[in-house]
Short mmCIF file of C-alpha atoms in Angstrom, two decimals:
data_model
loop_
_atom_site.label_atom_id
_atom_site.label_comp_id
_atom_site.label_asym_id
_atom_site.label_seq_id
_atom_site.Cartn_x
_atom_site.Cartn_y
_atom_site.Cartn_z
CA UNK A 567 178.05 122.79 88.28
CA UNK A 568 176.69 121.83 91.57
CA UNK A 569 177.37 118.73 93.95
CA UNK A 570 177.34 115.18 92.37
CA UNK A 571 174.19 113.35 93.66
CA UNK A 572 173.74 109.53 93.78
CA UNK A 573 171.30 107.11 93.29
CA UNK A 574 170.90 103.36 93.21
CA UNK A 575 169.24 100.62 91.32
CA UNK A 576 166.16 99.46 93.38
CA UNK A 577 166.22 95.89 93.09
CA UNK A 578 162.68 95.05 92.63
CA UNK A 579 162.88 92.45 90.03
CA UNK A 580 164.74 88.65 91.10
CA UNK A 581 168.05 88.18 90.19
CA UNK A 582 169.81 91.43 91.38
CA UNK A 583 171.36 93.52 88.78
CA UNK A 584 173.43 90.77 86.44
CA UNK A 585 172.41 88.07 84.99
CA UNK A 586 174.58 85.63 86.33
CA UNK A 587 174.29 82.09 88.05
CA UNK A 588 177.04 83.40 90.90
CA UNK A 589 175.25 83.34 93.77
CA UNK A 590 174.64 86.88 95.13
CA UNK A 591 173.08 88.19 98.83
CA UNK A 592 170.36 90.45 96.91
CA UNK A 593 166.79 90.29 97.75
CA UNK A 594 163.82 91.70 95.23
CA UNK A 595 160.77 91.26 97.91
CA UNK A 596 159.89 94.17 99.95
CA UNK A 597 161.71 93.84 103.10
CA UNK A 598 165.03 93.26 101.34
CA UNK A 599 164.32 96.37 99.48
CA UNK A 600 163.13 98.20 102.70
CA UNK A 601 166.68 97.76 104.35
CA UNK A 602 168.29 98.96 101.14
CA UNK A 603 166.93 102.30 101.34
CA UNK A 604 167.38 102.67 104.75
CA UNK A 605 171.00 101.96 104.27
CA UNK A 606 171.22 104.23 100.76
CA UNK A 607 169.76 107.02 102.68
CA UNK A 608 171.75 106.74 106.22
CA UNK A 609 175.00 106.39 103.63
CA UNK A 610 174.75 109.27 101.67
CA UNK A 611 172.74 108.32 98.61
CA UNK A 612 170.35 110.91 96.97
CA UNK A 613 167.63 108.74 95.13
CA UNK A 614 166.39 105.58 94.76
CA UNK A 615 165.45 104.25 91.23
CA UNK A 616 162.69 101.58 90.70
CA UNK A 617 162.62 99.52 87.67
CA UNK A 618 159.57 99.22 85.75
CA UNK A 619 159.01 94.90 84.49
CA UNK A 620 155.62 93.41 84.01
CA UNK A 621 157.03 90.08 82.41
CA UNK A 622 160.27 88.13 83.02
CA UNK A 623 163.28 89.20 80.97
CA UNK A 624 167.02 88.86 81.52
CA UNK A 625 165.81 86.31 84.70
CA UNK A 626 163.39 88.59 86.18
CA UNK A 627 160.76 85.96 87.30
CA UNK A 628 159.87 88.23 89.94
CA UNK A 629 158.97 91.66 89.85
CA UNK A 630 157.33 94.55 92.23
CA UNK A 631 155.69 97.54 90.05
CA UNK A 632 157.35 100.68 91.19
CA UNK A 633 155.41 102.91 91.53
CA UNK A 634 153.25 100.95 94.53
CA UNK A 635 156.67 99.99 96.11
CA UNK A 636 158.18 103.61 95.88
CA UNK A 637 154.51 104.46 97.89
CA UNK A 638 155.94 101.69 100.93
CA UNK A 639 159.37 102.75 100.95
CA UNK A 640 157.73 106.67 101.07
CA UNK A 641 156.56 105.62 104.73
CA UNK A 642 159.98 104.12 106.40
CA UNK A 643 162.38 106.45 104.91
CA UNK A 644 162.94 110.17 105.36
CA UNK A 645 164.96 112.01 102.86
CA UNK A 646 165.89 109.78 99.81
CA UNK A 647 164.20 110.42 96.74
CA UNK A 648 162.09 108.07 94.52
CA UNK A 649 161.77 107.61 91.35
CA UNK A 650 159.10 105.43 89.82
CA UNK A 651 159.61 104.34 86.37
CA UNK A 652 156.68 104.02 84.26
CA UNK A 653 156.05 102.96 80.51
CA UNK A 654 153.68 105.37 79.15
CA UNK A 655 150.83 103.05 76.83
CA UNK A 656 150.34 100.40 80.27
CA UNK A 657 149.60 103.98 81.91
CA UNK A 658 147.24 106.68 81.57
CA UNK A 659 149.12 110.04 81.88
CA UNK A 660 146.54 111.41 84.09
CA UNK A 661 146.31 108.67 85.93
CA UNK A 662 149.97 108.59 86.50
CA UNK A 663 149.77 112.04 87.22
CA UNK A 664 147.57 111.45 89.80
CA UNK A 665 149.53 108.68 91.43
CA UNK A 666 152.59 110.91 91.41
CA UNK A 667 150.90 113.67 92.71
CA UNK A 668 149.29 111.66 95.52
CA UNK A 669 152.71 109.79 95.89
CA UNK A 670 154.88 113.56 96.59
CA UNK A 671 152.62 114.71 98.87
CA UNK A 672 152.84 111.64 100.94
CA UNK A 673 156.62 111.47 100.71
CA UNK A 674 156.64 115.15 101.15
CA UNK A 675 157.85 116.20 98.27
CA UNK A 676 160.59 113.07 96.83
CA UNK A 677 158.24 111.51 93.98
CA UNK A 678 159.95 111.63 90.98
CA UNK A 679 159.66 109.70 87.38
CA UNK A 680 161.86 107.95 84.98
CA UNK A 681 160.05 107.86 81.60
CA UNK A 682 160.92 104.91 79.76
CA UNK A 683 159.54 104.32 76.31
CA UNK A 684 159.92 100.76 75.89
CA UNK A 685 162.08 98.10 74.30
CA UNK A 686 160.31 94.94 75.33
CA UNK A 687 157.16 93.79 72.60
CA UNK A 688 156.19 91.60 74.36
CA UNK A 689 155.35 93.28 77.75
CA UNK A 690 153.30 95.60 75.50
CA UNK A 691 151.06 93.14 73.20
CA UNK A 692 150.97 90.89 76.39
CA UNK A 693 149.26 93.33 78.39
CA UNK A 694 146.99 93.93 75.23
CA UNK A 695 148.44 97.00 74.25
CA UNK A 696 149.84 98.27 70.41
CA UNK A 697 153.13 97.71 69.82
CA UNK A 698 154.61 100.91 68.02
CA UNK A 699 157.15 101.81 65.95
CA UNK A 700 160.52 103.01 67.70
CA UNK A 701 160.25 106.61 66.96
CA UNK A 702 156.74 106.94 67.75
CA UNK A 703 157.18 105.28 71.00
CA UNK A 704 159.57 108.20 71.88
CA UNK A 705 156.59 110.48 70.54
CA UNK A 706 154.25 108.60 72.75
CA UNK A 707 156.22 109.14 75.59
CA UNK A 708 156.81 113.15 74.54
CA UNK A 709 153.11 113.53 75.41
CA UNK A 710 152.92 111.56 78.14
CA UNK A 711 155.48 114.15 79.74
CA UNK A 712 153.38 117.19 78.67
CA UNK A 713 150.41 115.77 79.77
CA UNK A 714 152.08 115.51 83.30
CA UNK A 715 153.53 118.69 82.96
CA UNK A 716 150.00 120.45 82.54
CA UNK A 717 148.22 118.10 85.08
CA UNK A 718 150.95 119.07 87.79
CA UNK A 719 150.95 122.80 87.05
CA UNK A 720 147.58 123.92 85.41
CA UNK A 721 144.30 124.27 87.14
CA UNK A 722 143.08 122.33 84.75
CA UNK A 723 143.80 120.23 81.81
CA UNK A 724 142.90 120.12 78.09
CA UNK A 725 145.08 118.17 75.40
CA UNK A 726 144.48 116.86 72.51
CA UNK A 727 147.50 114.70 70.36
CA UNK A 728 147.84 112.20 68.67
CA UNK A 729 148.20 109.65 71.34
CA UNK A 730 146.10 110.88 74.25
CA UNK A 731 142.91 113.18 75.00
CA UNK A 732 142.78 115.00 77.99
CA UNK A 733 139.14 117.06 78.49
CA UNK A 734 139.32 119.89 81.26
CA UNK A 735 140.51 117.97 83.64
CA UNK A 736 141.63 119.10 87.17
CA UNK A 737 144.01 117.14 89.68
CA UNK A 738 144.22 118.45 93.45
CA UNK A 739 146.24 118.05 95.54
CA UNK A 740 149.24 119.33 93.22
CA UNK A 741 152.59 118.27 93.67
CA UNK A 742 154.10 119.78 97.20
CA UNK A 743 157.08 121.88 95.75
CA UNK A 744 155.79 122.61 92.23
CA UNK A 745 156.60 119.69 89.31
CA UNK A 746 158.66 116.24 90.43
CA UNK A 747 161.57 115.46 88.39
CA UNK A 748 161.06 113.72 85.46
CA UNK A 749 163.89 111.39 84.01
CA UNK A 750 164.28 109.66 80.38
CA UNK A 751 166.73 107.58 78.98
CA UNK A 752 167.22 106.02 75.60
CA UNK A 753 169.81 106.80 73.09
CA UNK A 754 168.91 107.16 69.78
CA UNK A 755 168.44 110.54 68.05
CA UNK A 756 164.90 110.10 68.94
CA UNK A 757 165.89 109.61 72.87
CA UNK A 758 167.90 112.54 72.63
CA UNK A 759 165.38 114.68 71.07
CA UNK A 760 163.03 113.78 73.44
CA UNK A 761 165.14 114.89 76.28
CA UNK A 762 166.18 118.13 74.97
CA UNK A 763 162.43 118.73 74.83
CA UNK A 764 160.88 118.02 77.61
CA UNK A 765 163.00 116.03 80.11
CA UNK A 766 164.65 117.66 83.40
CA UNK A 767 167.46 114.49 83.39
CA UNK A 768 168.88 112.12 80.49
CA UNK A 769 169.94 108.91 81.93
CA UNK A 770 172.61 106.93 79.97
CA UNK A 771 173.45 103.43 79.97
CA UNK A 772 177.65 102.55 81.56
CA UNK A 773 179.86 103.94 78.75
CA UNK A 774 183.24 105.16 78.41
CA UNK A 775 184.03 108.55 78.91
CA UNK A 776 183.96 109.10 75.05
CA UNK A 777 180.83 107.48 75.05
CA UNK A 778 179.49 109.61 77.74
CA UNK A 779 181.12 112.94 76.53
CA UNK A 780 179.67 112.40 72.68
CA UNK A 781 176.64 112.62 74.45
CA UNK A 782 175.99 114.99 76.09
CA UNK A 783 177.26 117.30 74.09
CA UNK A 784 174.58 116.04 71.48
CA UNK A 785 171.75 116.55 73.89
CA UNK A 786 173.38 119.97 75.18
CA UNK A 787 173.44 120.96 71.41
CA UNK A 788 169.93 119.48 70.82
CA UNK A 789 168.71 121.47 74.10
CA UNK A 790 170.18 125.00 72.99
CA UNK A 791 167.91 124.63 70.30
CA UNK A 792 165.12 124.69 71.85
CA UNK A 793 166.26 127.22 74.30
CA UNK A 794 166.79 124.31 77.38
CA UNK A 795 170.61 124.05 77.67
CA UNK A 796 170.79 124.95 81.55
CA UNK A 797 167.54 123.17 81.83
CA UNK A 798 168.71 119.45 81.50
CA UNK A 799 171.19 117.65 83.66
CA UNK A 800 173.20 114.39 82.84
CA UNK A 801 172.99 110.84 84.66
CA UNK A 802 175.32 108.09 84.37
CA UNK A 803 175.11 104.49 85.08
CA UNK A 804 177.77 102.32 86.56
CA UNK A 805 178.07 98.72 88.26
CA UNK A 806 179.95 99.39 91.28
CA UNK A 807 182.49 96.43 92.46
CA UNK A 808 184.53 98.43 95.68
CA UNK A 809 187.19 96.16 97.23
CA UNK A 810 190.46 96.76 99.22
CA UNK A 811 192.62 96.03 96.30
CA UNK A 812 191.85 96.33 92.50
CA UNK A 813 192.77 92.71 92.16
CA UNK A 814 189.61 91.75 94.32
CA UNK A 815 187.03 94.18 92.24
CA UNK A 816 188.26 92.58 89.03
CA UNK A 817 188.05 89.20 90.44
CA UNK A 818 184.88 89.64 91.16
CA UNK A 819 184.34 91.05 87.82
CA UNK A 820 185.94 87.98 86.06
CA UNK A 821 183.96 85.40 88.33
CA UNK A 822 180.28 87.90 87.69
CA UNK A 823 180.89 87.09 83.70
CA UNK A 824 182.19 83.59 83.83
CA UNK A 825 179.44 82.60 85.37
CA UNK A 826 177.04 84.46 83.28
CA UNK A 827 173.47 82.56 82.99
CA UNK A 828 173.96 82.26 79.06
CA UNK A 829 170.77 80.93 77.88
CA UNK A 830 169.03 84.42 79.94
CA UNK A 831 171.63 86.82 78.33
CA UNK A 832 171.10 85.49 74.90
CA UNK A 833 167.22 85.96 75.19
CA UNK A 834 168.09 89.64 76.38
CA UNK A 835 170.09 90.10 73.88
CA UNK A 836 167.53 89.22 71.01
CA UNK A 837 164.65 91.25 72.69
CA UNK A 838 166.76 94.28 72.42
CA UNK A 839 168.09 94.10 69.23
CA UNK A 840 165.38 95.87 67.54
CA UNK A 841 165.87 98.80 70.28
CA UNK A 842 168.94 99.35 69.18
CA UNK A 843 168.97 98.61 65.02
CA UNK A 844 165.39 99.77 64.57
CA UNK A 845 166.41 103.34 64.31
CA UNK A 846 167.91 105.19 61.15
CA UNK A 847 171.07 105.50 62.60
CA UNK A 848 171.65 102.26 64.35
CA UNK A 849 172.25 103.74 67.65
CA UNK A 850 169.73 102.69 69.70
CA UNK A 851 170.15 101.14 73.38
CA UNK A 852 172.55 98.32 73.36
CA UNK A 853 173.25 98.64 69.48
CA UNK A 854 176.71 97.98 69.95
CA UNK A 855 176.98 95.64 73.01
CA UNK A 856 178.93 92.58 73.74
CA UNK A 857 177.80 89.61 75.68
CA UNK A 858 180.16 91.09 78.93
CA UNK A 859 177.78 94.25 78.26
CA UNK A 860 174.63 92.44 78.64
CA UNK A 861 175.76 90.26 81.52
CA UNK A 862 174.92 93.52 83.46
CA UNK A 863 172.43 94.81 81.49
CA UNK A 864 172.56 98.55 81.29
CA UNK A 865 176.20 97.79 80.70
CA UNK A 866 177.31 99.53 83.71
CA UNK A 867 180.86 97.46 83.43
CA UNK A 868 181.73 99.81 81.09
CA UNK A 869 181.74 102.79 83.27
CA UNK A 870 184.87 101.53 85.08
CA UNK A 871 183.64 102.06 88.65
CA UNK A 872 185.61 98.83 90.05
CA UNK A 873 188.61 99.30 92.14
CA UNK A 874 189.24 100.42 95.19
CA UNK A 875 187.27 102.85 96.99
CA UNK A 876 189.83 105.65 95.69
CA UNK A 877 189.87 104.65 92.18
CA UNK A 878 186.35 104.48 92.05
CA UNK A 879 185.88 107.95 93.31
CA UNK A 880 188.62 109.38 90.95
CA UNK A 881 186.56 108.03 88.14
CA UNK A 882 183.67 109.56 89.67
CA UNK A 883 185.66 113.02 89.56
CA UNK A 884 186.37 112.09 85.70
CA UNK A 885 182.84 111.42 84.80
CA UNK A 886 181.87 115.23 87.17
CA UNK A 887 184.67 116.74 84.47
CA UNK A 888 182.31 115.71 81.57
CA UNK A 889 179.12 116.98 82.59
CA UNK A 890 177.94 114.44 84.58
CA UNK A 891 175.29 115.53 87.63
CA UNK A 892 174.33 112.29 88.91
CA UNK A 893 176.00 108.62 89.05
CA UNK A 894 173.65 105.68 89.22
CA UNK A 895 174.83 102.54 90.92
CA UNK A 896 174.06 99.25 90.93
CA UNK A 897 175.67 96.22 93.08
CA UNK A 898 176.25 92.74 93.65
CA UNK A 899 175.99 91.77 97.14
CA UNK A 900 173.16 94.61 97.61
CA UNK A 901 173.21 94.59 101.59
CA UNK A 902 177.11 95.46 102.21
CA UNK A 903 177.98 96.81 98.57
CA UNK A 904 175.79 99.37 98.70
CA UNK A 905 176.77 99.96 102.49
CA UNK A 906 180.38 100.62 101.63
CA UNK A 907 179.87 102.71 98.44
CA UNK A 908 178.18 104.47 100.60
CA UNK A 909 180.54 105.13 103.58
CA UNK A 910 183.78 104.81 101.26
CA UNK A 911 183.11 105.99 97.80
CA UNK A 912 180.87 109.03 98.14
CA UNK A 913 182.80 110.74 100.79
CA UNK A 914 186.27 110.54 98.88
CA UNK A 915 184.08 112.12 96.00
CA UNK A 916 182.86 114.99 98.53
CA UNK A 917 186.11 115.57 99.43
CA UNK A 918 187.64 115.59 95.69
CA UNK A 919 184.91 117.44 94.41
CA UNK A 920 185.67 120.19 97.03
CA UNK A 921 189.70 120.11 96.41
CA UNK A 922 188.77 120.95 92.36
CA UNK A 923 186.07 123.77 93.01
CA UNK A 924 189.11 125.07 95.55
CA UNK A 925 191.52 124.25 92.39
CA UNK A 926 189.42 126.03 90.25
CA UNK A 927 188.97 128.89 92.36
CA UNK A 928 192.37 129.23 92.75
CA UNK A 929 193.74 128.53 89.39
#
């Protein structure tokens, strides 16, 4: 297993990354979001992930499409890379293809994708599009990826599925250094199918480490199968609260939910219930969340990063143990949190990280 990497939440949509009536110093417009990835990339942070909204949900009046921001940040930033999210049926996948493609090469090479098959009807039939079935959105999205995969690395491009028709079709320039990572979340057995398929990373929702461990051993096991184990790698999420004593972070925690904007997380919560109890199982996204959960609402409380800079980097250490390859972030006073998980956090975990591989080589 190689070096943790790190990435944050863009925050491109209003209302930061909890919905909560605490006020918070977190900007969604450009410029806000221009001196955020300046500061993720001076501090150590790998990528930068934009959301993908196209109506308000959870208090997301506002929102920037990623893919176009990603393009801006591409231009004042250096090394970080950036990773559009996109919901294949509001885009063409050679389209998107192209628009990654175009993206890389201006970034020089840091375009990458999250592939996220949707949870919210009403951003779908809004935009005049057919609202599917849960299982055959995953399906949707399957061939969305292959349809990338082809565009990026064939001269040219002939598909025909059940969801989209691709006719010799070339796309130049390719990609700089061969195909940009492609991410997916999502877990239901569907989700996880998906990623042992075709997907380079599986993004999870916070969990425990039980929750985390279950799976990726199911994805790992789902993988082998289809002859992909060392292929796919294992992101976590986690709301970050770093303070000088634990007593602070949990404060914060404690004043984050009580003030929780009730009426927003309620309306959240009924748009995804039918991502997580439309599948056979039950175990979709957020099947099994509690209104604390949703206050942050890719329950990244759960993951437990909230301490002090050394606990939080310890728990980092726990969640490398498991499998984990990359820990996503989020924050609540973006300017300074983000900052100091930056300059605090990530170099304890550098230096822990080095201490086991010694232990290990050792042992």
């Amino acid at each position: 297993m190689g070096e943790l990497k790190f990435a944050y939440w863009v925050p491109n949509v209003s209302g930061g990354l909890v919905v909560s009536k605490l006020p918070q110093k977190t900007g969604w417009d450009y410029e806000s979001n221009k001196r955020y990835a300046q500061i993720a990339e001076e501090s150590g942070y790998d990528f930068a992930l934009l959301q993908t909204r196209f109506i308000a949900s959870y208090g997301a009046e506002n929102q920037l499409e990623a893919i176009t921001l990603a393009s801006a940040l591409a231009s004042v930033t250096k090394k970080i890379n950036l990773i559009s999210a996109v919901h294949p049926g509001l885009w063409h996948p050679g389209v998107y293809a192209k628009m990654i493609a175009t993206l890389d090469n201006i970034s020089n090479g840091r375009a990458a994708l999250n592939v996220v098959s949707g949870w919210f009807k009403q951003e779908f039939i809004g935009y005049g599009e057919h609202w599917l079935e849960h299982d055959e959105r995953y399906r949707r999205a399957e061939e969305f990826i292959q349809v990338l995969k082809s565009m990026w690395t064939e001269e040219s491009t002939t598909y025909k599925g059940d969801f989209y028709r691709i006719n010799e079709a070339p796309l130049k320039p390719k990609p700089v250094n061969g195909r940009p990572p492609i991410f997916q979340g999502g877990n239901s057995k569907a989700a996880r199918e998906m990623a042992a398929k075709v997907s380079d990373w599986y993004f999870m929702n916070g969990n425990t480490i039980e929750g985390f461990k279950e799976q990726i051993e199911d994805v790992k096991a789902l993988a082998r199968k289809e002859g992909r184990e060392e292929e796919i790698k294992f992101a976590a999420h986690g709301f970050a609260i770093v303070r000088d004593t634990e007593e602070e972070a949990l404060e914060l925690l404690r004043d984050i939910v009580s003030h929780a904007d009730n009426e927003a997380v309620e309306g959240f919560s009924n748009a995804v219930k039918e991502a997580g109890q439309s599948t056979k199982d039950k175990k979709g996204m957020w099947a099994s969340s509690t209104f604390k959960d949703l206050v942050q609402y890719n329950e990244g409380f759960k993951t437990g990063l909230i301490g002090t800079a050394e606990q939080v980097a310890d728990r980092i250490i726990e969640l490398k143990k498991i499998g984990i390859d990359l820990v996503l972030t989020a924050h609540f006073h973006y300017e300074e949190d983000l900052q100091r998980f930056g300059e605090e956090v990530i170099p304890l975990v550098k230096e822990k990280e080095a201490a086991l591989k010694e232990q290990r080589v050792t042992v």
